[in-house]
CSV table of C-alpha atoms in Angstrom, one decimal:
chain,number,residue,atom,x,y,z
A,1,UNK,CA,21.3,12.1,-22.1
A,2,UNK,CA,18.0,10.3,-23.5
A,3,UNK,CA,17.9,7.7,-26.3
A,4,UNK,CA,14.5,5.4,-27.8
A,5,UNK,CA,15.1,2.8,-29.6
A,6,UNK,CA,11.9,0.4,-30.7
A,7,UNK,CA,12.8,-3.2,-29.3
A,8,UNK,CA,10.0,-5.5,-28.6
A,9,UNK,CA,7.6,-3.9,-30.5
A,10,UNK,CA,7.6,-0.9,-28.3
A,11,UNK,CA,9.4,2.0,-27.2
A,12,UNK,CA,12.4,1.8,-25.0
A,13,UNK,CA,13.9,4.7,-23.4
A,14,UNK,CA,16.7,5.0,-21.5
A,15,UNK,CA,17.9,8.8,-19.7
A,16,UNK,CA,21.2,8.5,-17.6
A,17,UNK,CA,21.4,12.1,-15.7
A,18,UNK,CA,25.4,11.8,-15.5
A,19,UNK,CA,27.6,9.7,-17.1
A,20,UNK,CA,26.0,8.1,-19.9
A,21,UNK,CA,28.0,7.6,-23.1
A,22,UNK,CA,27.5,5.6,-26.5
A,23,UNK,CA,28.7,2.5,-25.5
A,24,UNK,CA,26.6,2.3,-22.6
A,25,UNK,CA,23.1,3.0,-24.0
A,26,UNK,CA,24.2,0.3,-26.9
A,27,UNK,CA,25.3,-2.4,-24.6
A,28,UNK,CA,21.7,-1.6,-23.1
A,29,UNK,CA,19.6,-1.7,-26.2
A,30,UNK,CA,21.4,-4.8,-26.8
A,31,UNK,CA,20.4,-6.6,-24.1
A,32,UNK,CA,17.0,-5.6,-24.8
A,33,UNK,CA,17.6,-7.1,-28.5
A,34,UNK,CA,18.7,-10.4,-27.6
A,35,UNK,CA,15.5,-10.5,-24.9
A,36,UNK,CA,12.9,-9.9,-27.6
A,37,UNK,CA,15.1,-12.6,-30.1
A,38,UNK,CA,15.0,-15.2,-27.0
A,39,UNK,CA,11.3,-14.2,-25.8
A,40,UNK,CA,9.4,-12.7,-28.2
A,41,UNK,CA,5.9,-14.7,-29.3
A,42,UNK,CA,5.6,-12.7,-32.6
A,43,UNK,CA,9.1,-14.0,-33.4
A,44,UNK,CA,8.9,-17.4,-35.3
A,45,UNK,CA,12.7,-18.2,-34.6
A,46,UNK,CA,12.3,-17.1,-31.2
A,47,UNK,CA,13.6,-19.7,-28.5
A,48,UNK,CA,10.1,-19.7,-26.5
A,49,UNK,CA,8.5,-19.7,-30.0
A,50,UNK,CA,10.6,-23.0,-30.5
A,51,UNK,CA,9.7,-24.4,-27.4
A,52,UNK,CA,5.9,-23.9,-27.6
A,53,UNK,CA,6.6,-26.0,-31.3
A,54,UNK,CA,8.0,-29.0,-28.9
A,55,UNK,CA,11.8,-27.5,-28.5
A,56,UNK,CA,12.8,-30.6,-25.8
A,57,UNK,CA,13.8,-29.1,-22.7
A,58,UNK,CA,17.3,-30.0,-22.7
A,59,UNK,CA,17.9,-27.5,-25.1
A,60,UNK,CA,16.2,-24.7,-23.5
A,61,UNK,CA,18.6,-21.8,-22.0
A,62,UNK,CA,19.5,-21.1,-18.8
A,63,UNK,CA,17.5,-17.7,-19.1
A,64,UNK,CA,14.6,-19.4,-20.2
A,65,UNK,CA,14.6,-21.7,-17.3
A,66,UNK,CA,15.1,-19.1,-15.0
A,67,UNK,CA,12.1,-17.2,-16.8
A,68,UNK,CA,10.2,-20.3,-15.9
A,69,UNK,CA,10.8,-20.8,-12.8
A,70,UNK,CA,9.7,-17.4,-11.7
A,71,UNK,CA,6.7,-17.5,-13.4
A,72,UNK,CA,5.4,-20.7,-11.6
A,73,UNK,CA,6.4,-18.7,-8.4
A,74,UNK,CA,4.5,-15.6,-9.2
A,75,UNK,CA,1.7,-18.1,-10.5
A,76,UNK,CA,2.2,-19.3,-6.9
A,77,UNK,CA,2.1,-16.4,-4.9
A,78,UNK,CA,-1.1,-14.8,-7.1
A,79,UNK,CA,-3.2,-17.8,-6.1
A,80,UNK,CA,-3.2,-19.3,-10.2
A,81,UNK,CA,-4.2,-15.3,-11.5
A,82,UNK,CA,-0.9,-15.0,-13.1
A,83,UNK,CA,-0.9,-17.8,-15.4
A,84,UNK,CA,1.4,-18.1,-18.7
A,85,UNK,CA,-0.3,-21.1,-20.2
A,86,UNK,CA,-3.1,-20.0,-22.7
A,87,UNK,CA,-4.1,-22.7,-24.1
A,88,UNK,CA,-1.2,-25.0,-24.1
A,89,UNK,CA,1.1,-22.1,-25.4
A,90,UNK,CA,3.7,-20.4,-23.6
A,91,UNK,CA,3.7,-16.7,-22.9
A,92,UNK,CA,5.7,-14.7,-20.2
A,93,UNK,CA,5.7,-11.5,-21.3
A,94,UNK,CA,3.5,-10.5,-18.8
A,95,UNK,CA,6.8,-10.9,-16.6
A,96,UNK,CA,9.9,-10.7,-19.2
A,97,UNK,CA,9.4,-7.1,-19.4
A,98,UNK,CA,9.7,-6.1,-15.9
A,99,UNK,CA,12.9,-8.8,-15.4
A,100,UNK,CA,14.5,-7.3,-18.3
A,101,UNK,CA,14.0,-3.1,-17.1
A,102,UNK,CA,15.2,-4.4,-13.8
A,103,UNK,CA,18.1,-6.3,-15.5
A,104,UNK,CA,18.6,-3.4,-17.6
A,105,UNK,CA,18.8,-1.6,-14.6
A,106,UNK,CA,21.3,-3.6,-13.1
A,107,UNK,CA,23.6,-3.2,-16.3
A,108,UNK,CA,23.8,0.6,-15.9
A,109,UNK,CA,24.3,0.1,-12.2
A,110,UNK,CA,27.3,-1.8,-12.8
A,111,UNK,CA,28.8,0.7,-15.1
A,112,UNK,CA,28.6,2.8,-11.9
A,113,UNK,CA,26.1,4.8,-12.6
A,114,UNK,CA,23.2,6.4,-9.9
A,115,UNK,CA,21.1,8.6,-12.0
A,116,UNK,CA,19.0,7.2,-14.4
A,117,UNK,CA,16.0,5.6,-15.4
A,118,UNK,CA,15.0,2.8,-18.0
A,119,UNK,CA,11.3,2.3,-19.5
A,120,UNK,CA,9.7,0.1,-22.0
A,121,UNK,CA,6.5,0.0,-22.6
A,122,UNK,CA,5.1,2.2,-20.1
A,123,UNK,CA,6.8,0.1,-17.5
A,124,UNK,CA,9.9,2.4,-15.5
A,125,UNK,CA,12.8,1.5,-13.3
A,126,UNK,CA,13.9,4.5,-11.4
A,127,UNK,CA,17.4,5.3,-9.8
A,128,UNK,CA,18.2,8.4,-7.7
A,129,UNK,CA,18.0,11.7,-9.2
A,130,UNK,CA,17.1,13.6,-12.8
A,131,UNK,CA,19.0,16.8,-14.2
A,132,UNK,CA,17.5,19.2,-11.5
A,133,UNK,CA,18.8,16.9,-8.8
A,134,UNK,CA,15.4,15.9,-7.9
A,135,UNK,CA,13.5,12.8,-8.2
A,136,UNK,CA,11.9,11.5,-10.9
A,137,UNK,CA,8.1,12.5,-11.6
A,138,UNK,CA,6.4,10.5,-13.2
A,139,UNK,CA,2.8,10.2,-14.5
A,140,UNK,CA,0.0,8.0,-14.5
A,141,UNK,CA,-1.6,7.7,-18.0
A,142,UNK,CA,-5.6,8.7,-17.9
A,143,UNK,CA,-7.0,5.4,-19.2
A,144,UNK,CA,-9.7,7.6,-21.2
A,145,UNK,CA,-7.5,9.8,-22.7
A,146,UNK,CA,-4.0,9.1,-23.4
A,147,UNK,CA,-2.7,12.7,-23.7
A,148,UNK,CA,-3.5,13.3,-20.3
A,149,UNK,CA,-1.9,12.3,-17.2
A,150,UNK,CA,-4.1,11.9,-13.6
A,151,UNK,CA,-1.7,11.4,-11.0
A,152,UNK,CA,2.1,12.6,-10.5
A,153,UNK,CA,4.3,10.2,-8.4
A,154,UNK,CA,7.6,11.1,-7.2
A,155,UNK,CA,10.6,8.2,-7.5
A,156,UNK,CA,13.9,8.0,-6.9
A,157,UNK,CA,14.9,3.9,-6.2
A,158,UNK,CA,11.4,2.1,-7.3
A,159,UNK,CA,9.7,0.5,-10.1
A,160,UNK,CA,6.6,1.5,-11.3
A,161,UNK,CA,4.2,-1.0,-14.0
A,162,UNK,CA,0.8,-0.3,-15.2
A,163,UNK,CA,-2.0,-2.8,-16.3
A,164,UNK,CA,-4.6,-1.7,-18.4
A,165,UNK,CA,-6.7,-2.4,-21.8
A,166,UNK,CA,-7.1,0.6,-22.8
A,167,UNK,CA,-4.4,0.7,-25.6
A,168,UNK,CA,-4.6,-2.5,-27.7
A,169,UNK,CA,-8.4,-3.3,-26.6
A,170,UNK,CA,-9.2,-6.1,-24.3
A,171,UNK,CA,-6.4,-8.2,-24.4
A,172,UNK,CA,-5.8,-9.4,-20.5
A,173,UNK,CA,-8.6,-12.0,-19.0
A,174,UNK,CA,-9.1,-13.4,-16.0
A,175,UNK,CA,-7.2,-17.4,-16.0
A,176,UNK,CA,-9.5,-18.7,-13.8
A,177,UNK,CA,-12.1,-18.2,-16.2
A,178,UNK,CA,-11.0,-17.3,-19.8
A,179,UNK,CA,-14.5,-16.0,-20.6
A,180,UNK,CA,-14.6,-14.0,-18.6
A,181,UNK,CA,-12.7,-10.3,-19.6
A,182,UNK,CA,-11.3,-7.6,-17.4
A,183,UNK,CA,-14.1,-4.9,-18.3
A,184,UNK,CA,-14.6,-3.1,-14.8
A,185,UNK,CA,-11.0,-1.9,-14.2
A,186,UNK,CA,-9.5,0.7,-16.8
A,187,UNK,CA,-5.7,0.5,-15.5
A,188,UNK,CA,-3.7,-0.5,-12.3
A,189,UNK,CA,-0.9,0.8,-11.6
A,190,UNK,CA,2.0,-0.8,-9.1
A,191,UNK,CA,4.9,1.0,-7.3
A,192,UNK,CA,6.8,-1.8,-6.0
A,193,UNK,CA,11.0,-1.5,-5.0
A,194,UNK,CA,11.8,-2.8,-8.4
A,195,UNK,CA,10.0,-3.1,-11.6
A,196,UNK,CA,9.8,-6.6,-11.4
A,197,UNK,CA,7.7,-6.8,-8.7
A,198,UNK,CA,5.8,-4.2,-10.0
A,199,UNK,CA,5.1,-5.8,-13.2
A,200,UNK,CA,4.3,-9.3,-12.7
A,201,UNK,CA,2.2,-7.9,-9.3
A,202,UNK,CA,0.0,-5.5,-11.7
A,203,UNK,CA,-0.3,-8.0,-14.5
A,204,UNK,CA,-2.0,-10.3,-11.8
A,205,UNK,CA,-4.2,-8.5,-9.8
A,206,UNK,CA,-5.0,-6.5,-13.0
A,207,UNK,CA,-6.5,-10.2,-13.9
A,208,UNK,CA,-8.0,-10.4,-10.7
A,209,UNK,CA,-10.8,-7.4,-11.4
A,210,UNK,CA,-11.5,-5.1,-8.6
A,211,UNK,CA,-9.8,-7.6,-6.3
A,212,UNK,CA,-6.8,-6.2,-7.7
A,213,UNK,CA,-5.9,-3.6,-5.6
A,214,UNK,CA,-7.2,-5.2,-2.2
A,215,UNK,CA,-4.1,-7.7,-3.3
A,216,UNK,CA,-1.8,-5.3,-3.7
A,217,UNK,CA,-2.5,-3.8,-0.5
A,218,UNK,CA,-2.3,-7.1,0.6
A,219,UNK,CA,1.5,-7.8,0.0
A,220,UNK,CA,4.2,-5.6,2.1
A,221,UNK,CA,5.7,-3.4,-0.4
A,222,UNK,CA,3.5,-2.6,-3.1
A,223,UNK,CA,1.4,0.5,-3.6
A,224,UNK,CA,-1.1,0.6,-6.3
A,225,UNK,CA,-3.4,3.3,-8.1
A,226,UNK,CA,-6.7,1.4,-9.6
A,227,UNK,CA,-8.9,3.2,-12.3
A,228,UNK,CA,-12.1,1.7,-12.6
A,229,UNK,CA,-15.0,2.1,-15.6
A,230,UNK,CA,-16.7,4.7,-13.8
A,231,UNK,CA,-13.6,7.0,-13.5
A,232,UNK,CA,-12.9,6.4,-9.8
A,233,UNK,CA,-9.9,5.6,-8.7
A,234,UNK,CA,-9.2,3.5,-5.5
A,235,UNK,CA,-5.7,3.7,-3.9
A,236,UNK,CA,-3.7,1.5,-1.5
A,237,UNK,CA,-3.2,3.0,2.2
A,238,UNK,CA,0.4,3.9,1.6
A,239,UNK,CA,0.1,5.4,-2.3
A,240,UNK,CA,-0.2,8.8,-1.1
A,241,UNK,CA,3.0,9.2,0.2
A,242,UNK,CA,4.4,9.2,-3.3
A,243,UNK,CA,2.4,11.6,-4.9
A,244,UNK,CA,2.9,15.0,-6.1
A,245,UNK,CA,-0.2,17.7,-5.7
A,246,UNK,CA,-0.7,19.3,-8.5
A,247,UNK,CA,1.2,22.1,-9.5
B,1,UNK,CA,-39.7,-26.1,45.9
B,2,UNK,CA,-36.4,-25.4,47.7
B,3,UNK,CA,-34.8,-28.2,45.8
B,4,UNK,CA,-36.0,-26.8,42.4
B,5,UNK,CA,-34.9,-23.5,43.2
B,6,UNK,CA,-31.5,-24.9,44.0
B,7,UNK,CA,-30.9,-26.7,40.9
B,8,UNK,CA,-32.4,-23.9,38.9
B,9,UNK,CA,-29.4,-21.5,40.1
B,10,UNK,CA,-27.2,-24.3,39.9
B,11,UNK,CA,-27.9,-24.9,36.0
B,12,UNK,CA,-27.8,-20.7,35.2
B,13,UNK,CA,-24.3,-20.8,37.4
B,14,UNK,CA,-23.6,-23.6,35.3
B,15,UNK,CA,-24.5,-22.1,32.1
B,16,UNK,CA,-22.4,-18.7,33.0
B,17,UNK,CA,-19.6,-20.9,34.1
B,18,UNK,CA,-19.6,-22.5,30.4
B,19,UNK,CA,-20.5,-19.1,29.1
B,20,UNK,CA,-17.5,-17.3,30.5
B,21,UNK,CA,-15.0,-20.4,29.4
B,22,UNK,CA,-16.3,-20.1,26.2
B,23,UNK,CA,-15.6,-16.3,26.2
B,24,UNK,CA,-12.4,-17.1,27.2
B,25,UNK,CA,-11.4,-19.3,24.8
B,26,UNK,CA,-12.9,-16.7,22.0
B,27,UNK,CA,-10.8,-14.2,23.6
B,28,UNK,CA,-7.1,-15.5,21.9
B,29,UNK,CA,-9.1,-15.3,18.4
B,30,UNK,CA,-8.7,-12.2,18.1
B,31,UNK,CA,-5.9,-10.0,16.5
B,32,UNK,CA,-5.9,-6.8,17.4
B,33,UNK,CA,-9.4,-5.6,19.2
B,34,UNK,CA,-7.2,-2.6,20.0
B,35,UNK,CA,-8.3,-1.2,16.6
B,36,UNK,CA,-11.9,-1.2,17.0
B,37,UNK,CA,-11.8,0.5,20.3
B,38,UNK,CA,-10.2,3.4,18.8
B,39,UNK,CA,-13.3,3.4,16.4
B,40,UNK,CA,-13.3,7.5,16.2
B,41,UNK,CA,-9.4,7.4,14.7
B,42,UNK,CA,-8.9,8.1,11.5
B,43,UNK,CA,-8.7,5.2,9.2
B,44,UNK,CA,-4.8,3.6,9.1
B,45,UNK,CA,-2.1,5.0,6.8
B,46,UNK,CA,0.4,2.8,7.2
B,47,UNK,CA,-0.4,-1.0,5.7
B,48,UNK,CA,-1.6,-3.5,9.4
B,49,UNK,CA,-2.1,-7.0,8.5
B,50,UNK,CA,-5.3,-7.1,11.1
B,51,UNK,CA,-6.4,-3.4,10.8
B,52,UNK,CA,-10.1,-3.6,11.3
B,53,UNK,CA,-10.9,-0.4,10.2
B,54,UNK,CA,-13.9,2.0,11.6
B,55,UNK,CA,-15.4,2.3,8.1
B,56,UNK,CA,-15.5,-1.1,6.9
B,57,UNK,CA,-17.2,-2.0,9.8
B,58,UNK,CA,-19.2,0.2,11.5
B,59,UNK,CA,-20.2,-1.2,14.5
B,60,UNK,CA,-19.4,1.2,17.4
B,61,UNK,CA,-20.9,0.2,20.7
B,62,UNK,CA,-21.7,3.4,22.9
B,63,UNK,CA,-19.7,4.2,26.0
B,64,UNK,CA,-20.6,3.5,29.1
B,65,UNK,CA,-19.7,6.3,31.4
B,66,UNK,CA,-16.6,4.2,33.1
B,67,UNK,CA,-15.3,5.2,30.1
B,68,UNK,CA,-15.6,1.6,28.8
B,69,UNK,CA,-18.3,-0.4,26.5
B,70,UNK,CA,-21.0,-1.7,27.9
B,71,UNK,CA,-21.7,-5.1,27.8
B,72,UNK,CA,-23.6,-6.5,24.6
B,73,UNK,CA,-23.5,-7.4,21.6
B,74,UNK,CA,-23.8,-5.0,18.7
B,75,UNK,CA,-24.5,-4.9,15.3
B,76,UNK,CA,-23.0,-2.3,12.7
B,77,UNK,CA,-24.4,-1.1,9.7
B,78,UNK,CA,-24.0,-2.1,6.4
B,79,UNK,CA,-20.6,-0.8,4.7
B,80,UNK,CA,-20.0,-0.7,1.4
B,81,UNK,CA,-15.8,-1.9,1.4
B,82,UNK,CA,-16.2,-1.3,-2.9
B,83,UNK,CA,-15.7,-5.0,-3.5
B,84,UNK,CA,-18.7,-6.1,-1.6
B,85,UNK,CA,-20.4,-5.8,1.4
B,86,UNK,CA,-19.0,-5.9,5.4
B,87,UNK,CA,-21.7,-6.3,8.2
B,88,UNK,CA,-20.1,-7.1,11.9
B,89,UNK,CA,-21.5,-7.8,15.0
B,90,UNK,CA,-18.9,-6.9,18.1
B,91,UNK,CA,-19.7,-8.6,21.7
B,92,UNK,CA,-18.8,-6.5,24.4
B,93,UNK,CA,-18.1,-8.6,27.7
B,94,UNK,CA,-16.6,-7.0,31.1
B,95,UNK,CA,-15.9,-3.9,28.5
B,96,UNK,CA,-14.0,-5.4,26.6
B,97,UNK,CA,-14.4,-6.9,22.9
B,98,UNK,CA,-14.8,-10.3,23.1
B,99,UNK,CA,-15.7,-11.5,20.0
B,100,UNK,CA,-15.9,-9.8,16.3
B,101,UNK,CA,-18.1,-11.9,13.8
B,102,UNK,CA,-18.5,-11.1,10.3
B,103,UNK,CA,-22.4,-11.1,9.2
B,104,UNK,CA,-21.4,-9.9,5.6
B,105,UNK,CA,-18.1,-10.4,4.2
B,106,UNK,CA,-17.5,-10.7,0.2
B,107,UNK,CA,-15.8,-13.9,-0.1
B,108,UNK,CA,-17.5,-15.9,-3.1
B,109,UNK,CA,-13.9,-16.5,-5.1
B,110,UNK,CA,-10.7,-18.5,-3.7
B,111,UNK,CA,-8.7,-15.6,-3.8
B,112,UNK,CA,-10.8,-13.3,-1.6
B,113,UNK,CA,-11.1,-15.8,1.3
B,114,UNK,CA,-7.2,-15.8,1.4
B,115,UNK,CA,-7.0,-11.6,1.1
B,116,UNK,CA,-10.0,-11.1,3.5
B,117,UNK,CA,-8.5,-14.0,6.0
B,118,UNK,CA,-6.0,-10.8,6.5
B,119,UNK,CA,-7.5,-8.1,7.0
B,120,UNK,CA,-10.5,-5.4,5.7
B,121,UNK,CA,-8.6,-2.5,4.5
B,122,UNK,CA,-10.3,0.8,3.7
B,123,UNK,CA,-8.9,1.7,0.5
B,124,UNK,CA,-9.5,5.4,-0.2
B,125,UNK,CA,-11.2,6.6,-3.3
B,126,UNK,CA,-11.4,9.5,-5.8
B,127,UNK,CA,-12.5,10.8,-9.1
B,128,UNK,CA,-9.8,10.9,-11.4
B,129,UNK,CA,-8.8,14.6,-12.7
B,130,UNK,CA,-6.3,15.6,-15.3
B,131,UNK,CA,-3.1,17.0,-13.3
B,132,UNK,CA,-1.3,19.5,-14.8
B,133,UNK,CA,2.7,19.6,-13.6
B,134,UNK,CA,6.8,19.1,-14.7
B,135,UNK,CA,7.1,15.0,-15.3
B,136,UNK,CA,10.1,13.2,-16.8
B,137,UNK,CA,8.2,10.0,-17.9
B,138,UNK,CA,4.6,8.5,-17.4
B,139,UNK,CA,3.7,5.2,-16.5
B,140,UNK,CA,0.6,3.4,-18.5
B,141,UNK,CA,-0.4,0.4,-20.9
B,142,UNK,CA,1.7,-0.7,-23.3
B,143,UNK,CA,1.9,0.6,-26.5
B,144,UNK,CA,2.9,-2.0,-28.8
B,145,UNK,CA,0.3,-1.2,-31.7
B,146,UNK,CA,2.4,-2.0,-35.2
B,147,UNK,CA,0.8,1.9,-35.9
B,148,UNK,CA,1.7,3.2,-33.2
B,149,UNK,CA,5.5,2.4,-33.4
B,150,UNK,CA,5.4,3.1,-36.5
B,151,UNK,CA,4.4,6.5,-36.1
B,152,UNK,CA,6.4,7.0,-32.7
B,153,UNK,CA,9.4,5.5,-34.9
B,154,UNK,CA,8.7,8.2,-38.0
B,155,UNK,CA,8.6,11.0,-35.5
B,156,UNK,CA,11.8,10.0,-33.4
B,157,UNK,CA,13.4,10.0,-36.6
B,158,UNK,CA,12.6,13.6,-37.0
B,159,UNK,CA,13.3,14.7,-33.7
């Protein structure tokens, strides 16, 4: 069973192998609702839309704060490249999505359900298996051409998160020096144990040029898939174990 | 004359005696020499925080026929580790490596002295190359163009 909804501004797709029912996928698309009503920039009425108008910090949510806090972590543990203050406004997208697939995640988990994964964006949280009892495949977007597909990993319990400019333009610069744009790296992609990590990891190293991927392979845990202007793609020492040959 | 002579191997003992402590104390400074005598290995799969790998840095001292290096020091060839270049120079004392110093090493930003205080890892490369194969989902940039969604929202509702 596979239901889309748009949420966010992008598509949000949801398959449970086994198990799913009505209910379920609602109570999930919900969630996702009152995310993008709490989180969303776009939104006026927005909570972190409020707060970047001078919402005092008494009134912020619990969510929020947590939201916070992991950002200046992840702001932390990137060395400043994952930054959500541009220019004195607040924006954590680059880490709500991943918390809220992983969340997402955890919803259908605790409906007792295995089987299933949950994407958004181009951003996927894998659980064990897909209708032919195997893992999940799942394909890495060619950064020149979006209808074609350059790698095949196989999944069954990680998150997977790619960074790249290729869709809405150049839109991600490096924080350490806002003039400066991400031009020589086409798309990163992270496989981390949860999407999480894979998203806020990618969104910073993505920031970081072609130091990206030396970060990634940096940090236990995370495996990452670099495509740079030139077409070449450099790949962390343990990638390969996740990929598929071609058929 | 005898007196010179005397003070003249007194100072080169003396020297050596310094040289060799100073050896010594280089000695704990390293990680893992281990990896570079296995230079001829195939580069590491599994992720080392001190991996020095046999591409990055390409200095490997010859044999000597003990089986061990012979002493020197020796300086690899320029390698190009994709984010800049790696030049080292290994010392070879007794056989063994004593000393590994970087005479190239990118580290002009904050965040690469911190990464290359690690390690050098040899990331692999390739050209990238449309695959062709069964996949449930794929993984890329977000698509969050207002036309986009509108025109993934007007198919859906035909599907």
């Amino acid at each position: 069973m596979t239901q889309t909804q748009i949420i966010m501004g992008m598509p949000i797709t949801i398959e449970i192998t086994h198990g799913g029912s009505q209910p379920i996928f609602d109570k999930v698309f919900n969630y996702f609702k009152k995310i993008d009503n709490r989180f969303s920039t776009y939104k006026s009425d927005s909570e972190i839309s409020k707060i970047n108008n001078g919402l005092e910090a008494s009134r912020w949510s619990k969510s929020m704060k947590d939201v916070f806090k992991l950002c200046e972590q992840t702001k932390e543990i990137t060395n400043g490249y994952f930054d959500i203050d541009h220019n004195g406004q607040l924006d954590p997208s680059g880490l709500v999505k991943g918390w809220a697939i992983d969340n997402a995640a955890n919803i259908l988990r605790k409906q007792g359900l295995k089987d299933f994964y949950v994407e958004a964006g181009g951003d996927i949280q894998v659980s064990g298996t897909n209708s032919e009892k195997k893992p999940w495949a799942i394909g890495i977007r060619n950064p020149f051409n979006i209808n074609e597909v350059i790698k095949i990993v196989s999944l069954s319990n990680e998150g997977v998160a790619t960074s790249g400019t290729y869709i809405r333009g150049q839109h991600i610069y490096n924080p350490k020096n806002k003039n400066q744009k991400i031009t020589e790296v086409k798309s990163l992609s992270v496989i981390a144990g949860n999407v999480y990590e894979a998203d806020r990891f990618a969104t910073a190293a993505f920031a970081m040029g072609r130091k990206g991927i030396k970060f990634i392979e940096s940090i236990p845990g995370l495996e990452g898939y670099m495509v740079d202007d030139k077409k070449i793609a450099t790949y962390t020492t343990g990638f390969e174990r996740y990929v598929i040959k071609n058929a | 004359m005898v007196m010179k002579k005397f003070v003249l191997i007194l100072a080169v003992l003396g020297i050596f005696v310094i040289y060799s402590a100073g050896i010594r104390h280089q000695v704990p400074v390293l990680k893992k020499p281990q990896s570079l005598i296995a230079s001829s290995s195939p580069p590491p799969t599994t992720k080392s925080g001190s991996t020095i790998s046999s591409t990055g840095s390409s200095a490997a001292p010859q044999h000597a026929s003990s089986g061990r290096y012979k002493d020197g020091t020796y300086t690899g060839s320029v390698a190009d580790a994709y984010y800049g270049n790696v030049q080292v120079a290994v010392t070879i004392s007794g056989g063994r490596i004593a000393k590994v110093k970087f005479l190239q090493f990118p580290n002009t930003h904050s965040t690469s002295v911190i990464i290359n205080d690690q390690a050098i890892p040899y990331l692999q490369q390739e050209a990238i190359q449309a695959q062709s194969s069964n996949i449930q989902l794929i993984t890329g940039a977000t698509f969050t163009s207002q036309a986009f969604a509108q025109s993934l929202q007007a198919a859906l509702s035909r599907a």
